[in-house]
Structures are given as C-alpha cells and as structure tokens.
Amino acid sequence: MAMSIYDIDDAIMSLVDMETGEIEDEKRFDELQMERKQKVENIGLLLKNTVAEAKAIKEEEQALAARRKTA
C-alpha cells in the first residue's frame, strides 16, 4: 500500500536523531525524500486536472443552457 504524505513525513522524522540532528539511515532518508517529492508533484497534478475538469463541465453546462434557450 502506498504511503500518505503524512506517513512519509513521519518516516522521515523517525530517521532523524532528535538530540544530535543526525540522520540514522541516509539511503532510506533519500528514498523517502524522493517519494515525498513525487507524492507532492502527483497531488499538484491531481489538483490541476480537477480544476480543468470542473472548468470543462462549467463550459459544457453553459453551452447546454444556450442550446436550451435557443430550442
């Protein structure tokens, strides 16, 4: 199962020693950072697509309303 962005952030924080600030597993830290970056990008693309779809629906709604008035 894919991790949520919150799970990724928690996993990243669990790799950091809070007393010294050192990263305990650099390889896993880098993997999580890349996974987080990809997740943020995917969320942005989802938002962009959702906004575009809502705009297209609204435009179609307006076109149908104009056709209804004409008919």
PDB file of N, CA and C in Angstrom:
ATOM      1  N   MET A   1       0.842  -1.181   0.000  1.00  0.00           N
ATOM      2  CA  MET A   1       0.000   0.000   0.000  1.00  0.00           C
ATOM      3  C   MET A   1       0.885   1.242   0.000  1.00  0.00           C
ATOM      4  N   ALA A   2       0.506   2.228  -0.764  1.00  0.00           N
ATOM      5  CA  ALA A   2       1.276   3.464  -0.855  1.00  0.00           C
ATOM      6  C   ALA A   2       1.133   4.269   0.438  1.00  0.00           C
ATOM      7  N   MET A   3       2.196   4.933   0.787  1.00  0.00           N
ATOM      8  CA  MET A   3       2.189   5.757   2.000  1.00  0.00           C
ATOM      9  C   MET A   3       1.572   7.118   1.693  1.00  0.00           C
ATOM     10  N   SER A   4       0.863   7.653   2.680  1.00  0.00           N
ATOM     11  CA  SER A   4       0.357   9.015   2.535  1.00  0.00           C
ATOM     12  C   SER A   4       1.508   9.981   2.779  1.00  0.00           C
ATOM     13  N   ILE A   5       1.303  11.223   2.408  1.00  0.00           N
ATOM     14  CA  ILE A   5       2.354  12.214   2.615  1.00  0.00           C
ATOM     15  C   ILE A   5       2.665  12.370   4.106  1.00  0.00           C
ATOM     16  N   TYR A   6       1.646  12.199   4.946  1.00  0.00           N
ATOM     17  CA  TYR A   6       1.851  12.293   6.394  1.00  0.00           C
ATOM     18  C   TYR A   6       2.694  11.125   6.896  1.00  0.00           C
ATOM     19  N   ASP A   7       2.449   9.930   6.348  1.00  0.00           N
ATOM     20  CA  ASP A   7       3.246   8.761   6.722  1.00  0.00           C
ATOM     21  C   ASP A   7       4.696   8.934   6.296  1.00  0.00           C
ATOM     22  N   ILE A   8       4.886   9.495   5.106  1.00  0.00           N
ATOM     23  CA  ILE A   8       6.247   9.734   4.608  1.00  0.00           C
ATOM     24  C   ILE A   8       6.965  10.724   5.523  1.00  0.00           C
ATOM     25  N   ASP A   9       6.284  11.814   5.883  1.00  0.00           N
ATOM     26  CA  ASP A   9       6.890  12.807   6.783  1.00  0.00           C
ATOM     27  C   ASP A   9       7.246  12.179   8.130  1.00  0.00           C
ATOM     28  N   ASP A  10       6.349  11.350   8.664  1.00  0.00           N
ATOM     29  CA  ASP A  10       6.626  10.681   9.938  1.00  0.00           C
ATOM     30  C   ASP A  10       7.832   9.747   9.816  1.00  0.00           C
ATOM     31  N   ALA A  11       7.898   9.021   8.694  1.00  0.00           N
ATOM     32  CA  ALA A  11       9.018   8.102   8.487  1.00  0.00           C
ATOM     33  C   ALA A  11      10.331   8.873   8.368  1.00  0.00           C
ATOM     34  N   ILE A  12      10.298  10.006   7.698  1.00  0.00           N
ATOM     35  CA  ILE A  12      11.500  10.843   7.575  1.00  0.00           C
ATOM     36  C   ILE A  12      11.937  11.308   8.962  1.00  0.00           C
ATOM     37  N   MET A  13      10.980  11.785   9.737  1.00  0.00           N
ATOM     38  CA  MET A  13      11.323  12.285  11.076  1.00  0.00           C
ATOM     39  C   MET A  13      11.836  11.168  11.988  1.00  0.00           C
ATOM     40  N   SER A  14      11.358   9.953  11.778  1.00  0.00           N
ATOM     41  CA  SER A  14      11.821   8.845  12.613  1.00  0.00           C
ATOM     42  C   SER A  14      13.278   8.487  12.326  1.00  0.00           C
ATOM     43  N   LEU A  15      13.788   8.908  11.185  1.00  0.00           N
ATOM     44  CA  LEU A  15      15.179   8.628  10.827  1.00  0.00           C
ATOM     45  C   LEU A  15      16.149   9.670  11.374  1.00  0.00           C
ATOM     46  N   VAL A  16      15.614  10.746  11.944  1.00  0.00           N
ATOM     47  CA  VAL A  16      16.456  11.822  12.455  1.00  0.00           C
ATOM     48  C   VAL A  16      16.577  11.695  13.970  1.00  0.00           C
ATOM     49  N   ASP A  17      17.809  11.654  14.446  1.00  0.00           N
ATOM     50  CA  ASP A  17      18.059  11.632  15.890  1.00  0.00           C
ATOM     51  C   ASP A  17      17.779  13.031  16.418  1.00  0.00           C
ATOM     52  N   MET A  18      16.776  13.163  17.265  1.00  0.00           N
ATOM     53  CA  MET A  18      16.342  14.480  17.727  1.00  0.00           C
ATOM     54  C   MET A  18      17.373  15.171  18.622  1.00  0.00           C
ATOM     55  N   GLU A  19      18.225  14.410  19.259  1.00  0.00           N
ATOM     56  CA  GLU A  19      19.239  15.012  20.135  1.00  0.00           C
ATOM     57  C   GLU A  19      20.407  15.582  19.338  1.00  0.00           C
ATOM     58  N   THR A  20      20.848  14.838  18.328  1.00  0.00           N
ATOM     59  CA  THR A  20      22.030  15.271  17.578  1.00  0.00           C
ATOM     60  C   THR A  20      21.684  15.864  16.215  1.00  0.00           C
ATOM     61  N   GLY A  21      20.498  15.546  15.701  1.00  0.00           N
ATOM     62  CA  GLY A  21      20.104  16.021  14.383  1.00  0.00           C
ATOM     63  C   GLY A  21      20.678  15.185  13.253  1.00  0.00           C
ATOM     64  N   GLU A  22      21.350  14.080  13.619  1.00  0.00           N
ATOM     65  CA  GLU A  22      21.954  13.224  12.604  1.00  0.00           C
ATOM     66  C   GLU A  22      20.915  12.302  11.984  1.00  0.00           C
ATOM     67  N   ILE A  23      21.124  11.979  10.731  1.00  0.00           N
ATOM     68  CA  ILE A  23      20.252  11.050  10.011  1.00  0.00           C
ATOM     69  C   ILE A  23      20.807   9.648  10.213  1.00  0.00           C
ATOM     70  N   GLU A  24      19.945   8.738  10.681  1.00  0.00           N
ATOM     71  CA  GLU A  24      20.397   7.394  11.032  1.00  0.00           C
ATOM     72  C   GLU A  24      20.586   6.493   9.815  1.00  0.00           C
ATOM     73  N   ASP A  25      19.744   6.628   8.788  1.00  0.00           N
ATOM     74  CA  ASP A  25      19.826   5.793   7.592  1.00  0.00           C
ATOM     75  C   ASP A  25      19.711   6.704   6.369  1.00  0.00           C
ATOM     76  N   GLU A  26      20.857   7.139   5.867  1.00  0.00           N
ATOM     77  CA  GLU A  26      20.872   8.120   4.772  1.00  0.00           C
ATOM     78  C   GLU A  26      20.200   7.588   3.514  1.00  0.00           C
ATOM     79  N   LYS A  27      20.401   6.309   3.197  1.00  0.00           N
ATOM     80  CA  LYS A  27      19.816   5.734   1.987  1.00  0.00           C
ATOM     81  C   LYS A  27      18.289   5.777   2.077  1.00  0.00           C
ATOM     82  N   ARG A  28      17.745   5.325   3.193  1.00  0.00           N
ATOM     83  CA  ARG A  28      16.283   5.329   3.380  1.00  0.00           C
ATOM     84  C   ARG A  28      15.761   6.766   3.408  1.00  0.00           C
ATOM     85  N   PHE A  29      16.522   7.680   4.022  1.00  0.00           N
ATOM     86  CA  PHE A  29      16.145   9.088   4.070  1.00  0.00           C
ATOM     87  C   PHE A  29      16.020   9.653   2.654  1.00  0.00           C
ATOM     88  N   ASP A  30      16.996   9.357   1.804  1.00  0.00           N
ATOM     89  CA  ASP A  30      16.964   9.827   0.412  1.00  0.00           C
ATOM     90  C   ASP A  30      15.785   9.227  -0.350  1.00  0.00           C
ATOM     91  N   GLU A  31      15.525   7.936  -0.123  1.00  0.00           N
ATOM     92  CA  GLU A  31      14.386   7.277  -0.774  1.00  0.00           C
ATOM     93  C   GLU A  31      13.073   7.946  -0.375  1.00  0.00           C
ATOM     94  N   LEU A  32      12.930   8.228   0.906  1.00  0.00           N
ATOM     95  CA  LEU A  32      11.706   8.866   1.400  1.00  0.00           C
ATOM     96  C   LEU A  32      11.568  10.291   0.870  1.00  0.00           C
ATOM     97  N   GLN A  33      12.677  10.997   0.767  1.00  0.00           N
ATOM     98  CA  GLN A  33      12.648  12.354   0.218  1.00  0.00           C
ATOM     99  C   GLN A  33      12.166  12.327  -1.236  1.00  0.00           C
ATOM    100  N   MET A  34      12.666  11.366  -2.016  1.00  0.00           N
ATOM    101  CA  MET A  34      12.243  11.250  -3.414  1.00  0.00           C
ATOM    102  C   MET A  34      10.769  10.854  -3.491  1.00  0.00           C
ATOM    103  N   GLU A  35      10.354   9.937  -2.631  1.00  0.00           N
ATOM    104  CA  GLU A  35       8.961   9.512  -2.605  1.00  0.00           C
ATOM    105  C   GLU A  35       8.051  10.685  -2.233  1.00  0.00           C
ATOM    106  N   ARG A  36       8.490  11.495  -1.274  1.00  0.00           N
ATOM    107  CA  ARG A  36       7.710  12.667  -0.858  1.00  0.00           C
ATOM    108  C   ARG A  36       7.606  13.673  -2.003  1.00  0.00           C
ATOM    109  N   LYS A  37       8.713  13.906  -2.697  1.00  0.00           N
ATOM    110  CA  LYS A  37       8.709  14.845  -3.821  1.00  0.00           C
ATOM    111  C   LYS A  37       7.732  14.376  -4.899  1.00  0.00           C
ATOM    112  N   GLN A  38       7.755  13.080  -5.209  1.00  0.00           N
ATOM    113  CA  GLN A  38       6.850  12.518  -6.215  1.00  0.00           C
ATOM    114  C   GLN A  38       5.396  12.640  -5.760  1.00  0.00           C
ATOM    115  N   LYS A  39       5.141  12.387  -4.488  1.00  0.00           N
ATOM    116  CA  LYS A  39       3.783  12.471  -3.946  1.00  0.00           C
ATOM    117  C   LYS A  39       3.260  13.905  -4.049  1.00  0.00           C
ATOM    118  N   VAL A  40       4.090  14.881  -3.692  1.00  0.00           N
ATOM    119  CA  VAL A  40       3.688  16.293  -3.771  1.00  0.00           C
ATOM    120  C   VAL A  40       3.399  16.675  -5.225  1.00  0.00           C
ATOM    121  N   GLU A  41       4.240  16.215  -6.143  1.00  0.00           N
ATOM    122  CA  GLU A  41       4.018  16.501  -7.561  1.00  0.00           C
ATOM    123  C   GLU A  41       2.700  15.882  -8.034  1.00  0.00           C
ATOM    124  N   ASN A  42       2.438  14.644  -7.628  1.00  0.00           N
ATOM    125  CA  ASN A  42       1.200  13.976  -8.018  1.00  0.00           C
ATOM    126  C   ASN A  42      -0.034  14.684  -7.466  1.00  0.00           C
ATOM    127  N   ILE A  43       0.058  15.178  -6.249  1.00  0.00           N
ATOM    128  CA  ILE A  43      -1.058  15.919  -5.658  1.00  0.00           C
ATOM    129  C   ILE A  43      -1.311  17.197  -6.458  1.00  0.00           C
ATOM    130  N   GLY A  44      -0.251  17.876  -6.837  1.00  0.00           N
ATOM    131  CA  GLY A  44      -0.379  19.086  -7.653  1.00  0.00           C
ATOM    132  C   GLY A  44      -1.026  18.798  -8.993  1.00  0.00           C
ATOM    133  N   LEU A  45      -0.616  17.696  -9.628  1.00  0.00           N
ATOM    134  CA  LEU A  45      -1.203  17.323 -10.917  1.00  0.00           C
ATOM    135  C   LEU A  45      -2.675  16.940 -10.774  1.00  0.00           C
ATOM    136  N   LEU A  46      -3.006  16.264  -9.685  1.00  0.00           N
ATOM    137  CA  LEU A  46      -4.402  15.916  -9.430  1.00  0.00           C
ATOM    138  C   LEU A  46      -5.245  17.174  -9.282  1.00  0.00           C
ATOM    139  N   LEU A  47      -4.737  18.125  -8.531  1.00  0.00           N
ATOM    140  CA  LEU A  47      -5.451  19.390  -8.346  1.00  0.00           C
ATOM    141  C   LEU A  47      -5.634  20.108  -9.686  1.00  0.00           C
ATOM    142  N   LYS A  48      -4.574  20.158 -10.465  1.00  0.00           N
ATOM    143  CA  LYS A  48      -4.636  20.815 -11.775  1.00  0.00           C
ATOM    144  C   LYS A  48      -5.677  20.144 -12.670  1.00  0.00           C
ATOM    145  N   ASN A  49      -5.688  18.816 -12.695  1.00  0.00           N
ATOM    146  CA  ASN A  49      -6.660  18.087 -13.503  1.00  0.00           C
ATOM    147  C   ASN A  49      -8.088  18.289 -13.012  1.00  0.00           C
ATOM    148  N   THR A  50      -8.276  18.314 -11.711  1.00  0.00           N
ATOM    149  CA  THR A  50      -9.610  18.510 -11.139  1.00  0.00           C
ATOM    150  C   THR A  50     -10.149  19.889 -11.488  1.00  0.00           C
ATOM    151  N   VAL A  51      -9.299  20.902 -11.395  1.00  0.00           N
ATOM    152  CA  VAL A  51      -9.707  22.271 -11.749  1.00  0.00           C
ATOM    153  C   VAL A  51     -10.057  22.343 -13.229  1.00  0.00           C
ATOM    154  N   ALA A  52      -9.250  21.714 -14.080  1.00  0.00           N
ATOM    155  CA  ALA A  52      -9.511  21.726 -15.524  1.00  0.00           C
ATOM    156  C   ALA A  52     -10.820  21.005 -15.840  1.00  0.00           C
ATOM    157  N   GLU A  53     -11.075  19.900 -15.152  1.00  0.00           N
ATOM    158  CA  GLU A  53     -12.318  19.165 -15.374  1.00  0.00           C
ATOM    159  C   GLU A  53     -13.529  19.981 -14.936  1.00  0.00           C
ATOM    160  N   ALA A  54     -13.429  20.658 -13.810  1.00  0.00           N
ATOM    161  CA  ALA A  54     -14.532  21.500 -13.328  1.00  0.00           C
ATOM    162  C   ALA A  54     -14.804  22.634 -14.317  1.00  0.00           C
ATOM    163  N   LYS A  55     -13.750  23.206 -14.868  1.00  0.00           N
ATOM    164  CA  LYS A  55     -13.909  24.274 -15.857  1.00  0.00           C
ATOM    165  C   LYS A  55     -14.601  23.740 -17.110  1.00  0.00           C
ATOM    166  N   ALA A  56     -14.206  22.574 -17.577  1.00  0.00           N
ATOM    167  CA  ALA A  56     -14.811  21.975 -18.772  1.00  0.00           C
ATOM    168  C   ALA A  56     -16.286  21.665 -18.534  1.00  0.00           C
ATOM    169  N   ILE A  57     -16.616  21.182 -17.351  1.00  0.00           N
ATOM    170  CA  ILE A  57     -18.013  20.887 -17.016  1.00  0.00           C
ATOM    171  C   ILE A  57     -18.834  22.170 -17.015  1.00  0.00           C
ATOM    172  N   LYS A  58     -18.284  23.223 -16.434  1.00  0.00           N
ATOM    173  CA  LYS A  58     -18.996  24.501 -16.388  1.00  0.00           C
ATOM    174  C   LYS A  58     -19.230  25.040 -17.799  1.00  0.00           C
ATOM    175  N   GLU A  59     -18.211  24.953 -18.658  1.00  0.00           N
ATOM    176  CA  GLU A  59     -18.355  25.422 -20.030  1.00  0.00           C
ATOM    177  C   GLU A  59     -19.412  24.615 -20.777  1.00  0.00           C
ATOM    178  N   GLU A  60     -19.440  23.308 -20.564  1.00  0.00           N
ATOM    179  CA  GLU A  60     -20.444  22.457 -21.204  1.00  0.00           C
ATOM    180  C   GLU A  60     -21.833  22.795 -20.687  1.00  0.00           C
ATOM    181  N   GLU A  61     -21.923  23.060 -19.400  1.00  0.00           N
ATOM    182  CA  GLU A  61     -23.186  23.477 -18.782  1.00  0.00           C
ATOM    183  C   GLU A  61     -23.725  24.745 -19.457  1.00  0.00           C
ATOM    184  N   GLN A  62     -22.833  25.703 -19.652  1.00  0.00           N
ATOM    185  CA  GLN A  62     -23.227  26.961 -20.288  1.00  0.00           C
ATOM    186  C   GLN A  62     -23.642  26.749 -21.745  1.00  0.00           C
ATOM    187  N   ALA A  63     -22.933  25.880 -22.439  1.00  0.00           N
ATOM    188  CA  ALA A  63     -23.272  25.591 -23.840  1.00  0.00           C
ATOM    189  C   ALA A  63     -24.643  24.918 -23.925  1.00  0.00           C
ATOM    190  N   LEU A  64     -24.919  23.993 -23.008  1.00  0.00           N
ATOM    191  CA  LEU A  64     -26.219  23.319 -22.998  1.00  0.00           C
ATOM    192  C   LEU A  64     -27.338  24.289 -22.639  1.00  0.00           C
ATOM    193  N   ALA A  65     -27.081  25.193 -21.724  1.00  0.00           N
ATOM    194  CA  ALA A  65     -28.088  26.196 -21.354  1.00  0.00           C
ATOM    195  C   ALA A  65     -28.412  27.097 -22.540  1.00  0.00           C
ATOM    196  N   ALA A  66     -27.385  27.456 -23.307  1.00  0.00           N
ATOM    197  CA  ALA A  66     -27.600  28.286 -24.502  1.00  0.00           C
ATOM    198  C   ALA A  66     -28.414  27.521 -25.534  1.00  0.00           C
ATOM    199  N   ARG A  67     -28.117  26.243 -25.703  1.00  0.00           N
ATOM    200  CA  ARG A  67     -28.891  25.416 -26.646  1.00  0.00           C
ATOM    201  C   ARG A  67     -30.338  25.280 -26.204  1.00  0.00           C
ATOM    202  N   ARG A  68     -30.560  25.124 -24.895  1.00  0.00           N
ATOM    203  CA  ARG A  68     -31.913  25.017 -24.355  1.00  0.00           C
ATOM    204  C   ARG A  68     -32.707  26.279 -24.641  1.00  0.00           C
ATOM    205  N   LYS A  69     -32.085  27.446 -24.436  1.00  0.00           N
ATOM    206  CA  LYS A  69     -32.762  28.722 -24.697  1.00  0.00           C
ATOM    207  C   LYS A  69     -33.115  28.844 -26.169  1.00  0.00           C
ATOM    208  N   THR A  70     -32.196  28.431 -27.029  1.00  0.00           N
ATOM    209  CA  THR A  70     -32.433  28.509 -28.469  1.00  0.00           C
ATOM    210  C   THR A  70     -33.583  27.578 -28.889  1.00  0.00           C
ATOM    211  N   ALA A  71     -33.607  26.402 -28.316  1.00  0.00           N
ATOM    212  CA  ALA A  71     -34.646  25.421 -28.660  1.00  0.00           C
ATOM    213  C   ALA A  71     -35.968  25.879 -28.090  1.00  0.00           C
TER     214      ALA A  71
END
